[in-house]
Structures are given as structure tokens and as C-alpha cells.
PDB file of C-alpha atoms in Angstrom:
ATOM      1  CA  MET A   1      27.756 -18.804  -1.394  1.00 86.00           C
ATOM      2  CA  GLU A   2      28.740 -15.387   0.022  1.00 89.00           C
ATOM      3  CA  LYS A   3      26.327 -12.437  -0.085  1.00 92.00           C
ATOM      4  CA  LYS A   4      28.592 -10.492  -2.453  1.00 92.00           C
ATOM      5  CA  GLU A   5      28.466 -13.354  -4.951  1.00 94.00           C
ATOM      6  CA  LEU A   6      24.679 -13.102  -5.387  1.00 97.00           C
ATOM      7  CA  ARG A   7      23.858 -10.468  -8.002  1.00 98.00           C
ATOM      8  CA  ILE A   8      20.542  -8.772  -7.182  1.00 98.00           C
ATOM      9  CA  VAL A   9      18.369  -6.520  -9.354  1.00 98.00           C
ATOM     10  CA  PHE A  10      15.748  -4.624  -7.350  1.00 98.00           C
ATOM     11  CA  MET A  11      12.422  -3.473  -8.826  1.00 98.00           C
ATOM     12  CA  GLY A  12      10.129  -0.995  -7.087  1.00 98.00           C
ATOM     13  CA  THR A  13       8.789   2.534  -7.114  1.00 97.00           C
ATOM     14  CA  PRO A  14       7.269   4.077  -3.930  1.00 96.00           C
ATOM     15  CA  GLU A  15       8.644   4.761  -0.473  1.00 97.00           C
ATOM     16  CA  PHE A  16       7.334   1.383   0.693  1.00 97.00           C
ATOM     17  CA  ALA A  17       9.855  -0.321  -1.595  1.00 98.00           C
ATOM     18  CA  VAL A  18      12.745   1.815  -0.318  1.00 98.00           C
ATOM     19  CA  GLY A  19      12.580   0.007   3.024  1.00 98.00           C
ATOM     20  CA  SER A  20      13.622  -3.288   1.415  1.00 98.00           C
ATOM     21  CA  LEU A  21      16.163  -1.700  -0.939  1.00 98.00           C
ATOM     22  CA  LYS A  22      17.764   0.157   1.955  1.00 98.00           C
ATOM     23  CA  ALA A  23      17.986  -3.062   3.988  1.00 98.00           C
ATOM     24  CA  LEU A  24      19.777  -4.786   1.109  1.00 98.00           C
ATOM     25  CA  VAL A  25      22.224  -1.933   0.513  1.00 98.00           C
ATOM     26  CA  GLU A  26      23.004  -1.319   4.176  1.00 98.00           C
ATOM     27  CA  GLY A  27      23.274  -5.054   4.751  1.00 97.00           C
ATOM     28  CA  GLY A  28      26.119  -5.269   2.252  1.00 97.00           C
ATOM     29  CA  TYR A  29      24.261  -7.286  -0.380  1.00 98.00           C
ATOM     30  CA  ASN A  30      25.255  -6.992  -4.027  1.00 98.00           C
ATOM     31  CA  VAL A  31      22.522  -4.845  -5.635  1.00 98.00           C
ATOM     32  CA  VAL A  32      23.770  -4.430  -9.207  1.00 98.00           C
ATOM     33  CA  GLY A  33      20.817  -2.489 -10.597  1.00 98.00           C
ATOM     34  CA  VAL A  34      17.416  -0.956  -9.937  1.00 98.00           C
ATOM     35  CA  VAL A  35      14.332  -0.879 -12.154  1.00 98.00           C
ATOM     36  CA  THR A  36      11.676   1.744 -11.426  1.00 98.00           C
ATOM     37  CA  GLN A  37       8.998   3.762 -13.188  1.00 97.00           C
ATOM     38  CA  PRO A  38       9.928   6.679 -15.481  1.00 96.00           C
ATOM     39  CA  ASP A  39      10.032  10.160 -13.971  1.00 95.00           C
ATOM     40  CA  ARG A  40       6.521  11.645 -13.782  1.00 91.00           C
ATOM     41  CA  PRO A  41       5.409  15.272 -14.322  1.00 87.00           C
ATOM     42  CA  VAL A  42       4.219  17.054 -11.191  1.00 81.00           C
ATOM     43  CA  GLY A  43       2.990  20.539 -10.352  1.00 73.00           C
ATOM     44  CA  ARG A  44       0.093  22.578 -11.681  1.00 70.00           C
ATOM     45  CA  HIS A  45       1.389  22.621 -15.239  1.00 68.00           C
ATOM     46  CA  GLY A  46       3.279  19.336 -15.166  1.00 70.00           C
ATOM     47  CA  SER A  47       6.464  21.161 -16.056  1.00 71.00           C
ATOM     48  CA  VAL A  48       8.616  19.456 -13.406  1.00 84.00           C
ATOM     49  CA  LEU A  49       9.665  15.810 -13.594  1.00 88.00           C
ATOM     50  CA  GLN A  50       9.828  13.915 -10.315  1.00 93.00           C
ATOM     51  CA  SER A  51      11.837  10.761  -9.747  1.00 96.00           C
ATOM     52  CA  SER A  52      10.427   7.846  -7.787  1.00 97.00           C
ATOM     53  CA  ALA A  53      11.543   7.324  -4.188  1.00 97.00           C
ATOM     54  CA  VAL A  54      13.387   4.176  -5.262  1.00 98.00           C
ATOM     55  CA  LYS A  55      15.291   6.006  -8.002  1.00 98.00           C
ATOM     56  CA  GLN A  56      16.320   8.782  -5.623  1.00 97.00           C
ATOM     57  CA  TYR A  57      17.703   6.257  -3.143  1.00 98.00           C
ATOM     58  CA  ALA A  58      19.486   4.266  -5.862  1.00 98.00           C
ATOM     59  CA  LEU A  59      21.205   7.323  -7.318  1.00 98.00           C
ATOM     60  CA  GLU A  60      22.313   8.456  -3.856  1.00 97.00           C
ATOM     61  CA  HIS A  61      24.090   5.121  -3.510  1.00 98.00           C
ATOM     62  CA  GLY A  62      25.528   4.887  -7.010  1.00 98.00           C
ATOM     63  CA  ILE A  63      23.321   2.035  -8.214  1.00 98.00           C
ATOM     64  CA  PRO A  64      22.527   1.923 -11.972  1.00 98.00           C
ATOM     65  CA  VAL A  65      18.860   2.668 -12.737  1.00 98.00           C
ATOM     66  CA  LEU A  66      16.626   1.497 -15.595  1.00 98.00           C
ATOM     67  CA  GLN A  67      13.273   3.223 -16.231  1.00 98.00           C
ATOM     68  CA  PRO A  68      11.364   1.420 -18.987  1.00 97.00           C
ATOM     69  CA  GLU A  69       8.037   2.683 -20.295  1.00 96.00           C
ATOM     70  CA  LYS A  70       7.241  -0.852 -21.455  1.00 96.00           C
ATOM     71  CA  MET A  71       8.564  -3.934 -19.732  1.00 97.00           C
ATOM     72  CA  LYS A  72       8.750  -5.891 -23.003  1.00 96.00           C
ATOM     73  CA  ASP A  73      10.798  -3.236 -24.792  1.00 97.00           C
ATOM     74  CA  SER A  74      13.736  -5.042 -26.429  1.00 97.00           C
ATOM     75  CA  ASP A  75      16.300  -2.392 -25.442  1.00 97.00           C
ATOM     76  CA  PHE A  76      15.232  -2.627 -21.802  1.00 98.00           C
ATOM     77  CA  VAL A  77      15.240  -6.425 -21.828  1.00 98.00           C
ATOM     78  CA  ASN A  78      18.760  -6.429 -23.248  1.00 98.00           C
ATOM     79  CA  GLU A  79      19.970  -3.892 -20.663  1.00 98.00           C
ATOM     80  CA  LEU A  80      18.405  -5.930 -17.887  1.00 98.00           C
ATOM     81  CA  ARG A  81      19.952  -9.145 -19.183  1.00 98.00           C
ATOM     82  CA  ALA A  82      23.356  -7.429 -19.262  1.00 98.00           C
ATOM     83  CA  MET A  83      23.100  -6.884 -15.491  1.00 98.00           C
ATOM     84  CA  ASN A  84      23.340 -10.674 -15.191  1.00 98.00           C
ATOM     85  CA  ALA A  85      21.176 -10.905 -12.068  1.00 98.00           C
ATOM     86  CA  ASP A  86      21.054 -14.161 -10.127  1.00 98.00           C
ATOM     87  CA  VAL A  87      17.782 -13.103  -8.502  1.00 98.00           C
ATOM     88  CA  GLN A  88      15.322 -10.220  -8.859  1.00 98.00           C
ATOM     89  CA  VAL A  89      13.452  -8.662  -5.939  1.00 98.00           C
ATOM     90  CA  VAL A  90      10.143  -6.905  -6.602  1.00 98.00           C
ATOM     91  CA  VAL A  91       8.426  -4.597  -4.089  1.00 98.00           C
ATOM     92  CA  ALA A  92       5.398  -2.455  -5.001  1.00 96.00           C
ATOM     93  CA  PHE A  93       6.030  -2.505  -8.732  1.00 96.00           C
ATOM     94  CA  ARG A  94       4.041  -3.273 -11.865  1.00 93.00           C
ATOM     95  CA  MET A  95       3.153  -6.687 -13.263  1.00 94.00           C
ATOM     96  CA  LEU A  96       6.117  -8.261 -15.051  1.00 97.00           C
ATOM     97  CA  PRO A  97       6.085 -10.253 -18.299  1.00 96.00           C
ATOM     98  CA  GLU A  98       7.605 -13.745 -18.274  1.00 97.00           C
ATOM     99  CA  VAL A  99      10.605 -12.593 -20.294  1.00 97.00           C
ATOM    100  CA  VAL A 100      11.527 -10.453 -17.252  1.00 98.00           C
ATOM    101  CA  TRP A 101      10.564 -12.551 -14.219  1.00 98.00           C
ATOM    102  CA  ALA A 102      11.975 -15.762 -15.675  1.00 97.00           C
ATOM    103  CA  MET A 103      15.326 -14.178 -16.556  1.00 98.00           C
ATOM    104  CA  PRO A 104      17.420 -14.764 -13.371  1.00 98.00           C
ATOM    105  CA  ARG A 105      18.689 -18.282 -12.743  1.00 97.00           C
ATOM    106  CA  TYR A 106      17.279 -18.254  -9.184  1.00 97.00           C
ATOM    107  CA  GLY A 107      13.999 -16.614 -10.130  1.00 97.00           C
ATOM    108  CA  THR A 108      12.180 -13.434  -9.142  1.00 98.00           C
ATOM    109  CA  PHE A 109      10.421 -12.993  -5.813  1.00 98.00           C
ATOM    110  CA  ASN A 110       7.960 -10.377  -4.634  1.00 98.00           C
ATOM    111  CA  VAL A 111       7.499  -8.826  -1.201  1.00 98.00           C
ATOM    112  CA  HIS A 112       3.721  -8.386  -0.896  1.00 98.00           C
ATOM    113  CA  ALA A 113       1.972  -6.502   1.923  1.00 98.00           C
ATOM    114  CA  SER A 114      -0.596  -9.150   2.870  1.00 98.00           C
ATOM    115  CA  LEU A 115      -0.892 -12.745   3.958  1.00 97.00           C
ATOM    116  CA  LEU A 116      -1.473 -14.332   0.568  1.00 97.00           C
ATOM    117  CA  PRO A 117      -3.677 -15.647  -0.913  1.00 96.00           C
ATOM    118  CA  GLN A 118      -5.772 -12.939   0.767  1.00 96.00           C
ATOM    119  CA  TYR A 119      -5.612  -9.390  -0.574  1.00 97.00           C
ATOM    120  CA  ARG A 120      -4.037  -9.989  -3.942  1.00 97.00           C
ATOM    121  CA  GLY A 121      -3.804  -6.706  -5.809  1.00 96.00           C
ATOM    122  CA  ALA A 122      -2.455  -3.164  -5.729  1.00 95.00           C
ATOM    123  CA  ALA A 123      -3.790  -1.881  -2.376  1.00 97.00           C
ATOM    124  CA  PRO A 124      -3.615  -4.685   0.210  1.00 98.00           C
ATOM    125  CA  ILE A 125      -2.897  -2.409   3.176  1.00 98.00           C
ATOM    126  CA  ASN A 126      -5.892  -0.148   2.548  1.00 98.00           C
ATOM    127  CA  TRP A 127      -8.337  -3.000   2.069  1.00 98.00           C
ATOM    128  CA  ALA A 128      -7.177  -4.915   5.137  1.00 98.00           C
ATOM    129  CA  VAL A 129      -7.954  -1.887   7.324  1.00 98.00           C
ATOM    130  CA  ILE A 130     -11.188  -1.043   5.465  1.00 98.00           C
ATOM    131  CA  ASN A 131     -12.412  -4.593   6.055  1.00 98.00           C
ATOM    132  CA  GLY A 132     -11.644  -4.362   9.753  1.00 98.00           C
ATOM    133  CA  GLU A 133      -8.928  -7.019   9.824  1.00 98.00           C
ATOM    134  CA  THR A 134      -7.101  -7.417  13.128  1.00 98.00           C
ATOM    135  CA  MET A 135      -4.162  -9.228  11.526  1.00 98.00           C
ATOM    136  CA  THR A 136      -2.238  -8.825   8.293  1.00 98.00           C
ATOM    137  CA  GLY A 137       1.392  -9.301   7.320  1.00 98.00           C
ATOM    138  CA  VAL A 138       3.855  -9.708   4.462  1.00 98.00           C
ATOM    139  CA  THR A 139       4.535 -12.554   2.065  1.00 98.00           C
ATOM    140  CA  THR A 140       7.539 -13.303  -0.108  1.00 98.00           C
ATOM    141  CA  PHE A 141       6.693 -15.478  -3.098  1.00 98.00           C
ATOM    142  CA  PHE A 142       8.066 -16.405  -6.497  1.00 98.00           C
ATOM    143  CA  LEU A 143       6.467 -14.686  -9.475  1.00 97.00           C
ATOM    144  CA  ASP A 144       4.648 -16.714 -12.089  1.00 93.00           C
ATOM    145  CA  HIS A 145       2.111 -16.093 -14.848  1.00 91.00           C
ATOM    146  CA  GLU A 146      -0.803 -14.885 -12.674  1.00 91.00           C
ATOM    147  CA  ILE A 147      -0.602 -11.850 -10.401  1.00 92.00           C
ATOM    148  CA  ASP A 148       0.174 -12.589  -6.737  1.00 96.00           C
ATOM    149  CA  THR A 149      -0.392 -16.346  -7.102  1.00 95.00           C
ATOM    150  CA  GLY A 150       3.144 -17.743  -7.014  1.00 97.00           C
ATOM    151  CA  ARG A 151       4.689 -20.200  -4.565  1.00 98.00           C
ATOM    152  CA  ILE A 152       5.090 -18.795  -1.043  1.00 98.00           C
ATOM    153  CA  ILE A 153       8.581 -18.618   0.424  1.00 98.00           C
ATOM    154  CA  MET A 154       7.897 -16.893   3.730  1.00 98.00           C
ATOM    155  CA  GLN A 155       5.182 -15.042   5.691  1.00 98.00           C
ATOM    156  CA  LYS A 156       5.334 -12.720   8.694  1.00 98.00           C
ATOM    157  CA  THR A 157       2.294 -11.477  10.623  1.00 98.00           C
ATOM    158  CA  PHE A 158       1.451  -7.978  11.844  1.00 98.00           C
ATOM    159  CA  ALA A 159      -1.324  -7.015  14.289  1.00 98.00           C
ATOM    160  CA  ILE A 160      -3.664  -4.134  13.364  1.00 98.00           C
ATOM    161  CA  PRO A 161      -4.899  -2.216  16.436  1.00 98.00           C
ATOM    162  CA  ASP A 162      -8.508  -1.024  16.331  1.00 97.00           C
ATOM    163  CA  ASP A 163      -7.420   2.625  16.270  1.00 97.00           C
ATOM    164  CA  ALA A 164      -4.685   2.203  13.632  1.00 98.00           C
ATOM    165  CA  ASP A 165      -4.902   3.988  10.304  1.00 97.00           C
ATOM    166  CA  VAL A 166      -3.208   3.082   7.024  1.00 97.00           C
ATOM    167  CA  GLU A 167      -0.091   5.115   7.820  1.00 97.00           C
ATOM    168  CA  TYR A 168       0.576   3.035  10.936  1.00 98.00           C
ATOM    169  CA  VAL A 169       0.109  -0.259   9.105  1.00 98.00           C
ATOM    170  CA  TYR A 170       2.092   0.983   6.073  1.00 98.00           C
ATOM    171  CA  ASP A 171       5.093   1.890   8.240  1.00 98.00           C
ATOM    172  CA  GLY A 172       4.914  -1.382  10.134  1.00 98.00           C
ATOM    173  CA  LEU A 173       4.687  -3.525   7.010  1.00 98.00           C
ATOM    174  CA  MET A 174       7.469  -1.572   5.289  1.00 98.00           C
ATOM    175  CA  ALA A 175       9.823  -2.550   8.130  1.00 98.00           C
ATOM    176  CA  LEU A 176       8.469  -6.104   8.276  1.00 98.00           C
ATOM    177  CA  GLY A 177       8.752  -6.443   4.496  1.00 98.00           C
ATOM    178  CA  ALA A 178      12.403  -5.417   4.663  1.00 98.00           C
ATOM    179  CA  GLU A 179      13.011  -8.151   7.257  1.00 98.00           C
ATOM    180  CA  ALA A 180      11.281 -10.742   5.077  1.00 98.00           C
ATOM    181  CA  CYS A 181      13.255  -9.585   2.032  1.00 98.00           C
ATOM    182  CA  ILE A 182      16.587 -10.040   3.811  1.00 98.00           C
ATOM    183  CA  GLU A 183      15.612 -13.402   5.287  1.00 98.00           C
ATOM    184  CA  THR A 184      14.503 -14.641   1.877  1.00 98.00           C
ATOM    185  CA  ILE A 185      17.767 -13.541   0.273  1.00 98.00           C
ATOM    186  CA  ASP A 186      19.704 -15.210   3.103  1.00 98.00           C
ATOM    187  CA  ALA A 187      17.758 -18.433   2.543  1.00 97.00           C
ATOM    188  CA  ILE A 188      18.662 -18.336  -1.154  1.00 97.00           C
ATOM    189  CA  ILE A 189      22.321 -17.792  -0.309  1.00 97.00           C
ATOM    190  CA  GLU A 190      22.350 -20.578   2.289  1.00 96.00           C
ATOM    191  CA  GLY A 191      20.676 -22.920  -0.185  1.00 96.00           C
ATOM    192  CA  ASP A 192      23.187 -22.099  -2.937  1.00 94.00           C
ATOM    193  CA  GLY A 193      20.463 -20.524  -5.030  1.00 93.00           C
ATOM    194  CA  HIS A 194      17.591 -22.721  -3.961  1.00 90.00           C
ATOM    195  CA  VAL A 195      14.927 -22.111  -1.316  1.00 96.00           C
ATOM    196  CA  GLU A 196      11.870 -24.070  -0.244  1.00 96.00           C
ATOM    197  CA  SER A 197       8.479 -22.745  -1.336  1.00 97.00           C
ATOM    198  CA  THR A 198       4.890 -23.950  -1.118  1.00 97.00           C
ATOM    199  CA  PRO A 199       1.844 -23.391  -3.338  1.00 96.00           C
ATOM    200  CA  GLN A 200      -0.791 -20.939  -2.176  1.00 95.00           C
ATOM    201  CA  ILE A 201      -3.734 -22.730  -0.576  1.00 89.00           C
ATOM    202  CA  VAL A 202      -7.252 -21.329  -0.785  1.00 84.00           C
ATOM    203  CA  LYS A 203      -9.405 -22.488   2.129  1.00 76.00           C
ATOM    204  CA  THR A 204     -12.399 -24.695   1.448  1.00 63.00           C
ATOM    205  CA  ASP A 205     -14.867 -21.809   1.821  1.00 73.00           C
ATOM    206  CA  GLY A 206     -13.214 -20.297  -1.259  1.00 73.00           C
ATOM    207  CA  ILE A 207     -13.622 -16.705  -0.043  1.00 87.00           C
ATOM    208  CA  LEU A 208     -10.795 -14.508  -1.287  1.00 93.00           C
ATOM    209  CA  LYS A 209     -10.714 -10.831  -0.360  1.00 95.00           C
ATOM    210  CA  PRO A 210      -9.314  -8.747  -3.231  1.00 96.00           C
ATOM    211  CA  ALA A 211      -7.226  -5.569  -2.990  1.00 97.00           C
ATOM    212  CA  PRO A 212      -7.927  -3.570  -6.170  1.00 96.00           C
ATOM    213  CA  LYS A 213      -6.348  -0.218  -6.902  1.00 96.00           C
ATOM    214  CA  ILE A 214      -7.813   2.789  -5.082  1.00 97.00           C
ATOM    215  CA  PHE A 215      -9.459   5.544  -7.134  1.00 97.00           C
ATOM    216  CA  LYS A 216     -11.359   8.689  -6.071  1.00 95.00           C
ATOM    217  CA  ASP A 217     -14.704   6.955  -6.461  1.00 96.00           C
ATOM    218  CA  THR A 218     -13.430   4.140  -4.257  1.00 97.00           C
ATOM    219  CA  CYS A 219     -12.966   6.672  -1.457  1.00 98.00           C
ATOM    220  CA  GLN A 220     -16.593   7.826  -1.297  1.00 98.00           C
ATOM    221  CA  ILE A 221     -18.184   7.041   2.046  1.00 98.00           C
ATOM    222  CA  ASN A 222     -21.544   5.290   2.101  1.00 97.00           C
ATOM    223  CA  PHE A 223     -23.024   6.676   5.306  1.00 96.00           C
ATOM    224  CA  GLY A 224     -25.749   4.044   5.106  1.00 97.00           C
ATOM    225  CA  MET A 225     -23.180   1.526   6.362  1.00 98.00           C
ATOM    226  CA  THR A 226     -22.910   0.841  10.083  1.00 98.00           C
ATOM    227  CA  ALA A 227     -20.845   3.176  12.246  1.00 98.00           C
ATOM    228  CA  ARG A 228     -18.212   0.431  12.606  1.00 98.00           C
ATOM    229  CA  GLU A 229     -17.981   0.030   8.830  1.00 98.00           C
ATOM    230  CA  VAL A 230     -17.680   3.792   8.234  1.00 98.00           C
ATOM    231  CA  TYR A 231     -15.086   4.020  11.013  1.00 98.00           C
ATOM    232  CA  ASN A 232     -12.982   1.305   9.359  1.00 98.00           C
ATOM    233  CA  PHE A 233     -13.472   2.818   5.907  1.00 98.00           C
ATOM    234  CA  VAL A 234     -12.183   6.210   7.071  1.00 98.00           C
ATOM    235  CA  ARG A 235      -9.083   4.859   8.809  1.00 98.00           C
ATOM    236  CA  GLY A 236      -8.433   2.554   5.861  1.00 98.00           C
ATOM    237  CA  LEU A 237      -7.923   5.624   3.656  1.00 98.00           C
ATOM    238  CA  SER A 238      -6.253   7.964   6.144  1.00 98.00           C
ATOM    239  CA  PRO A 239      -4.182  10.048   5.782  1.00 96.00           C
ATOM    240  CA  VAL A 240      -3.838   9.394   2.036  1.00 94.00           C
ATOM    241  CA  PRO A 241      -5.848   9.524  -0.180  1.00 96.00           C
ATOM    242  CA  GLY A 242      -8.577  10.333   2.363  1.00 97.00           C
ATOM    243  CA  ALA A 243     -12.201   9.205   2.518  1.00 98.00           C
ATOM    244  CA  TRP A 244     -14.877  11.657   1.439  1.00 98.00           C
ATOM    245  CA  GLY A 245     -18.637  11.825   1.615  1.00 95.00           C
ATOM    246  CA  ASN A 246     -21.618  14.050   0.935  1.00 91.00           C
ATOM    247  CA  VAL A 247     -22.956  15.397   4.226  1.00 91.00           C
ATOM    248  CA  SER A 248     -25.973  17.523   5.057  1.00 81.00           C
ATOM    249  CA  ILE A 249     -24.676  20.716   6.624  1.00 75.00           C
ATOM    250  CA  ASP A 250     -25.729  24.381   6.603  1.00 64.00           C
ATOM    251  CA  ASP A 251     -29.518  23.951   6.578  1.00 65.00           C
ATOM    252  CA  GLY A 252     -29.491  20.675   4.685  1.00 69.00           C
ATOM    253  CA  VAL A 253     -27.215  21.722   1.823  1.00 75.00           C
ATOM    254  CA  GLN A 254     -25.165  18.767   0.540  1.00 84.00           C
ATOM    255  CA  THR A 255     -21.427  19.378   0.923  1.00 87.00           C
ATOM    256  CA  GLU A 256     -18.484  17.151   0.052  1.00 92.00           C
ATOM    257  CA  MET A 257     -16.318  16.603   3.118  1.00 95.00           C
ATOM    258  CA  LYS A 258     -13.093  14.655   3.519  1.00 97.00           C
ATOM    259  CA  ILE A 259     -12.881  12.819   6.832  1.00 98.00           C
ATOM    260  CA  PHE A 260      -9.564  11.596   8.233  1.00 98.00           C
ATOM    261  CA  SER A 261     -10.453  10.366  11.716  1.00 98.00           C
ATOM    262  CA  THR A 262     -13.588   9.502  13.662  1.00 98.00           C
ATOM    263  CA  ARG A 263     -14.692   8.106  17.025  1.00 98.00           C
ATOM    264  CA  LYS A 264     -17.411   5.543  17.665  1.00 97.00           C
ATOM    265  CA  THR A 265     -20.047   6.867  20.097  1.00 97.00           C
ATOM    266  CA  GLY A 266     -22.425   3.924  20.459  1.00 97.00           C
ATOM    267  CA  GLU A 267     -25.344   6.380  20.317  1.00 97.00           C
ATOM    268  CA  HIS A 268     -28.272   5.251  18.149  1.00 97.00           C
ATOM    269  CA  THR A 269     -29.666   7.618  15.525  1.00 96.00           C
ATOM    270  CA  ASP A 270     -32.749   7.669  13.307  1.00 94.00           C
ATOM    271  CA  MET A 271     -31.440  10.596  11.279  1.00 93.00           C
ATOM    272  CA  LYS A 272     -30.826  10.262   7.557  1.00 92.00           C
ATOM    273  CA  PRO A 273     -27.308   8.868   6.927  1.00 94.00           C
ATOM    274  CA  GLY A 274     -24.947  11.751   6.217  1.00 93.00           C
ATOM    275  CA  ALA A 275     -26.815  14.218   8.435  1.00 92.00           C
ATOM    276  CA  ILE A 276     -24.570  16.392  10.596  1.00 92.00           C
ATOM    277  CA  LYS A 277     -25.141  17.691  14.112  1.00 92.00           C
ATOM    278  CA  THR A 278     -22.763  19.821  16.169  1.00 93.00           C
ATOM    279  CA  THR A 279     -22.242  20.989  19.710  1.00 93.00           C
ATOM    280  CA  LYS A 280     -19.957  23.840  20.732  1.00 91.00           C
ATOM    281  CA  LYS A 281     -16.883  21.647  20.255  1.00 94.00           C
ATOM    282  CA  GLN A 282     -17.969  18.439  18.549  1.00 96.00           C
ATOM    283  CA  MET A 283     -19.308  17.287  15.187  1.00 96.00           C
ATOM    284  CA  PHE A 284     -21.264  14.102  14.580  1.00 96.00           C
ATOM    285  CA  VAL A 285     -22.393  12.398  11.381  1.00 96.00           C
ATOM    286  CA  ALA A 286     -25.304   9.968  11.157  1.00 96.00           C
ATOM    287  CA  THR A 287     -24.558   6.477   9.825  1.00 97.00           C
ATOM    288  CA  GLY A 288     -26.865   3.547   9.211  1.00 97.00           C
ATOM    289  CA  ASP A 289     -27.178   2.800  12.911  1.00 97.00           C
ATOM    290  CA  GLU A 290     -25.253   5.214  15.160  1.00 98.00           C
ATOM    291  CA  TRP A 291     -23.760   8.678  15.431  1.00 98.00           C
ATOM    292  CA  LEU A 292     -20.056   8.802  14.547  1.00 98.00           C
ATOM    293  CA  GLU A 293     -17.981  11.689  15.881  1.00 98.00           C
ATOM    294  CA  VAL A 294     -15.905  13.444  13.231  1.00 98.00           C
ATOM    295  CA  LEU A 295     -12.499  14.372  14.658  1.00 98.00           C
ATOM    296  CA  THR A 296     -10.476  15.562  11.647  1.00 98.00           C
ATOM    297  CA  LEU A 297     -11.867  16.859   8.368  1.00 97.00           C
ATOM    298  CA  GLN A 298     -11.221  18.925   5.276  1.00 96.00           C
ATOM    299  CA  MET A 299     -13.747  21.050   3.403  1.00 92.00           C
ATOM    300  CA  PRO A 300     -13.379  21.864  -0.328  1.00 90.00           C
ATOM    301  CA  GLY A 301     -10.626  24.418  -0.894  1.00 89.00           C
ATOM    302  CA  LYS A 302      -9.645  24.418   2.785  1.00 92.00           C
ATOM    303  CA  LYS A 303      -6.858  22.910   4.856  1.00 95.00           C
ATOM    304  CA  ARG A 304      -7.216  19.800   6.960  1.00 96.00           C
ATOM    305  CA  MET A 305      -8.361  20.728  10.478  1.00 97.00           C
ATOM    306  CA  GLY A 306      -9.894  19.441  13.683  1.00 97.00           C
ATOM    307  CA  ALA A 307     -13.675  19.460  13.922  1.00 96.00           C
ATOM    308  CA  THR A 308     -13.550  21.937  16.828  1.00 95.00           C
ATOM    309  CA  ASP A 309     -11.557  24.425  14.722  1.00 95.00           C
ATOM    310  CA  TYR A 310     -14.062  24.061  11.896  1.00 93.00           C
ATOM    311  CA  ILE A 311     -16.997  24.697  14.257  1.00 91.00           C
ATOM    312  CA  ASN A 312     -15.286  27.758  15.732  1.00 91.00           C
ATOM    313  CA  GLY A 313     -14.610  29.090  12.251  1.00 86.00           C
ATOM    314  CA  LYS A 314     -18.214  28.651  11.194  1.00 76.00           C
ATOM    315  CA  ARG A 315     -19.412  30.407  14.293  1.00 62.00           C
TER     316      ARG A 315
END
């Protein structure tokens, strides 16, 4: 089978998904359609509709786009069926009903940003960093009835440096996911529509680390954790959406502060977690065991800034 003979429908929404779509388009594969979320209102009054990153890329390259509100909508299902896809590729999209994922003759596979079965869910990159993992990766797998549980086609690993934040890992996995996407498609082509896959195996200890969606409450820092845990938590949410916590500053007044980067000091503290101390150029926050230096922060109603700039401004 030649690559132009394989009809591909791509499903995704954010920038992360564009990496794989771009690799398919620039690689000369036959992407016959794109499915993405409906345009969303943005701005203070919600008067402007914004297209997803995937839609913008698809339109720039003349690829037909479908934007269903509901994946089981009969009109959408009929339009999708008319595209006559041989295979569907899903990257950072919503959960699909069986009528959609079972439609192509060669199935539907997902590019997931973790080494499944670990970190099933909507935010695998964030949670891998928050939990202090030193290794993550991407998995391609066939969709089935349960979320992120299908048969694994391929996995690729990615090292997480101790000083890496989510942006670094996100960019790395976006590129790695695009590689895995192309290699999976090539395997399907070489196998005339068939590719080997294996069931997901949960180790005997049975411990699975989930990756649920991130909300504002999820981002609140518990300064009672160890300095290492707070350090990982901050970088696991930086630069977006950003970790925040209530700190004691200005004569003990509780203030909500966003923190984007920190440095471990190794200095023990008996101060109440969340207490702040400053020098002429540095800011430190007390955790459950040690002082953690705050490097980059944002106060309510202010711009993101370095701790030194904040101290100078207060002075």
C-alpha cells in the first residue's frame, strides 16, 4: 500500500496535536479531513470566536474541517462516514463514542503523552512532572471502550531533567509524538492495514498514577509538603496554568501568590509553611522541611516578574 492510498482523518484541538498533523501533511500522507472542537468565545465579553490551533492549521492547508458539539450527532456521524477514512488519528481530543472510533476499517489510534498504562487522563505531562518522574514518553494505542486502555502499538521514552518545567516536556513530547504518529502510520501501510499491538499490562503492585484534568483548585500549593515536593509541583504547572499559594507577607497578611520557578536551598526551617523571608535580592518561602527560594512570581493584578524586581518594587 502507498501512503497516498491510506485515507486519514485527524482529530485534535490544541497546539500539541498540531505537531502530529503537521508531520502527516508535510510527510505527504493523505489527510482527508480534520475533526476539532467548535470555535470558542474569547475576550472580556466573549464577543470574539477563536478557532483551535488544529483548525487554523487545517484551513491553511485546505483540509476539510468538522466541528461537532456532540460526537454522536447523526449529521456529524454521516459527514464523518462520508470521508471514508481507512484510519483515524487522535491527539489531545475528547473521548470518542464507539460509533466514531470503530468506523474506519483499520481502526482509530491515539497518540498519548505518557507511557501507558501510567498517567491515563487529560493532563499526563503535568502530573508526570508534579510527581517528580525522571522518565516519561508517548504511546500510540488503539481506542476501545475505556479511556486510555486500548492495545499498545508503540512507545517512545523521554527523559525529564530535574530542572525541566512543563513547557520543556510539552515541546519534547509534541515532537516525539509526531515521530510515533508517523511510525505508526507507516507500520499500518507496510502491514496493508494491519499492525501488531499488545494489551496494556499493569504491574503486580497494581499502582496506577492517574492524570486528571487540571483546575484552579488543583494548582494550589500545599506549603506543608517537602521542599522537593513543592519544587516539583511548581515546575509541573509552569508556565501555564501556574501554581499558586497563600503566603504570609507584609507583617503576616495572607496573600495569594503565583509561583513559576523556585530553587532548592537545602536549608532547614522551623517557620510556619508559607512564611516568607527576604534579603535585598532574594525571596524564600518556608515549606514543610526547608526554605525554597522563589525565583519568578506574580502577585494579584500584577505582571509576572523576578523575585528581585518584586523586592525592589516593594522597597
